[in-house]
Amino acid sequence: MTSRSFTFLVNPNSGGGTAPKVVLPLARRLREAGAEVEVSYTSSAAVVPDLVKVAAAAGRVVVSVGGDGMLSSVAGAVVDAGGELAVIPAGRGNDFARMLEVPSDEDAQVALLLGGKPTPVDLLSVSMPGRPAVLVAGSVYAGVDARAAEIVDRSHWLPNRLQYPIASIRALGTYRPAALTVEIDGRRTEHRAANVVIANSRFYGKGMDIAPDARIDDGVLDVVVIEAAGRVDLIRSLPKVYDGAHVALAAVKVLRGTRVTVSGRYDGTAAPVPVGADGESLGDLPATGEQPLTVEIRPGAVKVLR
């Protein structure tokens, strides 16, 4: 018999509605093993902090069941409540679960939940002008990949495995270079770029190995800047992102630090550059000269069963 207890927070819309199908057999197996299990369904990030607070106060492990966006909202609330977190992937991307090496097999997931050790994992603290800071698990990005994420959100009619590749090609087909100012630990650089990614996890975009050397327990951010290139060249190089080979390209710069700021606008038109984090939109990148997007590492911010 186990003494561990759980509160599952499930986004019923994740993975095209597959999340409830994932959680029900797990909850049954855990109860059979003697664990106490509660299951709450919500697609509203606004109610997550209260649910997590109650669970943490009762000493329950909070289990995020959904995608990367759900995980980030839950992880921040777990940090604030001083609780422990577990992750069961049931979304479209599941990139942070991939980084955590969460198994897909049900038996292995049960073993992880019952026997996993709470392990400190880094998170990102993200600030935008006019809005409170939020904690993010995987990565923050500005440019063509944020545009691709917007397209994914409107592509539910496509098979899950095709959503990210097709969205990436569509975003690259209409992309414009952006004039970006990037500052890392006080060192400022200027770029004419297609995209900048501030990564805690090496994976995003459903398995793209965007930051191959990133670690979730090293207290450092990996900043990947993809300099501007022709649309055809960018589309041709897209497959390299899936195995990390893109970092060897001359147009790709990988920088590291603990505090990163980014600002800028699209070339010529001064149109705003979209910003995203773990599949969720954060709005528009501040213009250079304004208070910038700021991302800081929070070393060992949350304890995750691993």
C-alpha positions in Angstrom: 0.0 0.0 0.0 1.2 3.5 -0.8 0.9 6.6 1.4 1.2 9.0 -1.6 -2.0 10.9 -2.6 -2.7 12.8 -5.8 -4.8 15.5 -7.3 -5.1 15.2 -11.1 -5.7 18.5 -12.9 -7.0 17.6 -16.3 -7.6 19.9 -19.3 -10.5 18.0 -21.0 -9.7 19.8 -24.3 -6.0 18.7 -24.5 -5.0 16.4 -27.3 -8.3 16.8 -29.0 -10.2 15.6 -25.9 -8.0 12.6 -25.2 -6.9 13.7 -21.7 -9.9 12.3 -19.8 -9.2 8.9 -21.5 -5.6 9.0 -20.2 -6.4 9.9 -16.6 -9.3 7.5 -15.9 -7.3 4.2 -16.0 -4.4 5.8 -14.2 -6.6 7.0 -11.4 -8.1 3.5 -11.1 -4.7 1.8 -11.0 -3.5 4.2 -8.3 -6.5 3.7 -6.1 -6.1 -0.1 -6.5 -2.5 0.4 -5.2 -3.9 2.2 -2.1 -3.4 5.8 -3.2 -5.9 8.6 -2.6 -6.8 10.2 -5.9 -8.9 13.2 -6.7 -9.6 14.3 -10.3 -10.5 17.9 -11.3 -11.3 18.9 -14.9 -10.7 22.5 -16.0 -9.7 24.3 -19.1 -9.4 27.7 -17.3 -6.0 28.7 -16.0 -7.8 31.2 -13.7 -9.0 28.4 -11.4 -5.8 26.4 -11.3 -4.1 28.3 -8.4 -7.0 27.6 -6.0 -7.2 24.0 -7.0 -3.4 23.6 -6.5 -3.5 25.4 -3.2 -6.1 23.0 -1.8 -4.1 20.0 -3.1 -0.8 21.2 -1.7 -2.3 22.0 1.7 -3.5 18.4 1.9 -0.1 17.1 1.0 -1.2 15.8 -2.4 1.0 15.5 -5.4 -0.4 17.7 -8.2 -0.5 15.9 -11.5 -0.8 18.0 -14.7 -2.7 16.1 -17.4 -2.7 18.0 -20.6 -0.2 19.8 -22.8 2.6 22.2 -22.3 0.4 25.2 -21.7 -1.5 23.4 -19.0 1.7 22.3 -17.4 3.1 25.8 -17.2 0.0 27.1 -15.5 0.0 24.3 -13.0 3.8 24.4 -12.4 3.7 28.1 -11.4 0.8 27.5 -9.0 2.6 24.5 -7.5 5.7 26.7 -6.8 3.5 29.4 -5.1 1.8 26.7 -3.0 5.0 24.9 -2.1 3.8 21.6 -3.5 5.1 18.7 -5.6 4.3 18.2 -9.3 4.0 15.2 -11.6 3.4 15.3 -15.3 1.3 13.0 -17.5 1.4 14.1 -21.2 -2.0 14.4 -23.0 -1.6 17.4 -25.3 -0.5 18.1 -28.8 3.2 18.9 -28.1 4.1 17.4 -24.8 7.6 18.8 -25.1 8.4 19.3 -21.4 7.2 15.8 -20.7 9.6 14.6 -23.4 12.4 16.5 -21.7 11.4 14.9 -18.4 11.4 11.5 -20.1 7.9 10.7 -18.9 7.1 7.3 -20.2 4.1 6.8 -22.5 3.3 3.3 -21.2 0.6 3.1 -18.5 2.4 0.6 -16.3 5.5 2.8 -16.3 3.5 5.9 -15.5 1.9 4.2 -12.5 5.3 3.2 -11.3 6.6 6.8 -11.8 3.7 8.3 -9.8 4.0 5.8 -7.0 7.8 5.6 -6.8 9.2 8.7 -8.4 11.4 11.0 -6.4 10.7 14.7 -6.1 13.5 16.4 -8.0 14.2 20.1 -8.3 13.6 21.4 -11.9 14.3 24.9 -13.3 11.5 27.2 -14.5 11.4 30.5 -16.4 10.1 33.7 -15.0 8.6 35.8 -17.8 7.7 39.5 -17.6 6.0 41.6 -20.3 5.1 45.3 -19.9 1.7 45.9 -18.2 1.2 42.3 -17.1 2.4 40.3 -14.1 5.3 37.9 -14.3 4.4 34.3 -15.0 6.3 31.0 -14.7 6.9 28.9 -17.8 8.3 25.4 -18.0 9.8 25.0 -21.5 10.6 28.0 -23.6 9.7 31.5 -24.7 10.0 32.5 -28.4 9.5 35.5 -30.6 9.2 35.6 -34.4 8.2 33.0 -36.9 7.7 30.2 -34.4 5.3 32.2 -32.4 3.4 32.8 -35.6 3.4 29.0 -36.2 2.0 28.4 -32.8 -0.9 30.8 -33.6 -1.6 28.8 -36.8 -1.5 25.5 -34.8 -4.3 26.9 -32.5 -6.5 27.2 -35.6 -5.5 23.8 -37.1 -7.5 21.4 -35.0 -9.0 20.0 -38.1 -5.6 18.5 -39.1 -4.3 15.2 -37.7 -2.2 15.9 -34.6 1.0 14.8 -36.1 0.7 17.2 -39.1 -0.3 20.3 -37.2 3.2 21.6 -36.2 5.0 20.7 -39.5 2.3 22.3 -41.6 2.0 25.4 -39.4 5.8 25.8 -39.5 5.8 25.8 -43.3 2.9 28.2 -43.5 4.6 30.6 -41.0 7.9 30.5 -42.9 6.1 31.1 -46.2 4.8 34.5 -44.9 7.6 35.4 -42.5 9.4 38.8 -42.4 12.8 39.4 -40.7 12.6 41.3 -37.4 15.1 43.8 -36.0 15.7 42.4 -32.5 17.7 43.7 -29.6 18.8 40.9 -27.3 20.5 41.4 -24.0 21.9 38.5 -22.0 23.3 39.2 -18.6 24.1 42.8 -19.6 25.6 41.9 -23.0 23.6 43.5 -25.8 23.5 42.3 -29.4 21.5 43.4 -32.4 20.0 40.9 -34.8 18.0 40.8 -38.0 16.4 37.5 -37.2 13.6 35.1 -38.1 13.3 33.9 -34.6 14.7 33.9 -31.1 14.1 31.2 -28.6 14.8 31.4 -24.8 14.9 27.8 -23.7 14.9 25.9 -20.5 14.0 22.6 -22.3 15.7 21.5 -25.4 12.3 20.6 -27.1 9.4 22.6 -28.5 7.0 22.5 -31.4 6.2 18.7 -30.8 9.7 17.4 -30.7 11.8 20.0 -32.4 15.3 19.8 -30.8 15.6 23.6 -30.8 18.2 23.9 -28.0 20.2 20.6 -28.0 22.4 21.5 -25.0 19.6 22.8 -22.8 19.1 21.2 -19.4 16.3 21.7 -16.9 18.5 21.5 -13.9 21.6 23.6 -14.8 20.4 27.1 -13.8 21.1 28.5 -17.3 19.0 29.6 -20.2 20.0 28.6 -23.8 19.2 31.4 -26.2 18.9 30.3 -29.9 18.9 33.2 -32.4 18.0 32.2 -36.0 19.2 35.0 -38.2 17.2 36.2 -41.2 17.5 34.1 -44.4 15.4 33.5 -47.5 12.1 31.7 -47.1 13.2 28.8 -49.3 16.5 28.4 -47.3 14.5 28.4 -44.0 12.0 25.9 -45.2 14.8 23.6 -46.5 16.6 23.8 -43.1 13.4 23.0 -41.1 14.1 19.2 -40.9 17.4 19.9 -39.2 15.6 21.3 -36.2 14.2 17.9 -35.4 17.6 16.4 -34.6 19.4 19.6 -33.4 21.6 19.8 -36.5 20.4 23.3 -37.2 22.8 24.7 -34.5 25.7 24.0 -36.9 24.3 26.4 -39.5 26.0 29.7 -39.9 22.7 31.5 -39.5 22.1 30.1 -36.0 23.7 31.5 -32.9 23.4 29.8 -29.5 24.1 32.0 -26.4 23.7 31.3 -22.7 22.9 33.3 -19.6 20.6 33.7 -16.7 18.7 36.9 -17.6 17.5 37.7 -21.1 15.7 40.7 -22.5 14.3 41.0 -26.0 12.6 43.8 -27.9 12.1 44.8 -31.6 9.8 45.1 -34.6 9.5 43.7 -38.0 11.7 45.3 -40.6 10.3 48.1 -42.7 6.7 48.0 -41.5 7.4 48.4 -37.7 4.7 45.8 -37.2 4.8 44.0 -33.9 6.5 40.6 -33.5 4.4 37.8 -31.8 5.6 36.2 -28.6 4.7 32.8 -27.3 5.5 30.5 -24.4 4.9 26.7 -24.4 2.2 26.9 -27.1 0.4 29.9 -25.5 0.4 33.5 -26.9 1.9 36.2 -24.7 1.0 39.1 -27.1 3.4 41.3 -29.0 7.1 41.9 -28.4 7.8 45.4 -27.1 9.5 47.8 -29.5 13.2 48.5 -29.0 13.5 51.4 -26.6 10.4 50.2 -24.6 10.4 48.1 -21.5 11.4 44.7 -23.0 10.3 41.1 -22.7 12.3 39.8 -19.8 13.1 36.1 -19.0 15.0 34.9 -16.0 15.9 31.4 -14.9 14.5 30.2 -11.6 16.9 27.4 -10.6 15.2 24.4 -8.9 11.9 26.3 -8.7 9.6 23.2 -8.6 9.9 19.6 -7.4 8.8 17.1 -10.0 8.4 13.4 -9.7 11.1 11.8 -11.9 
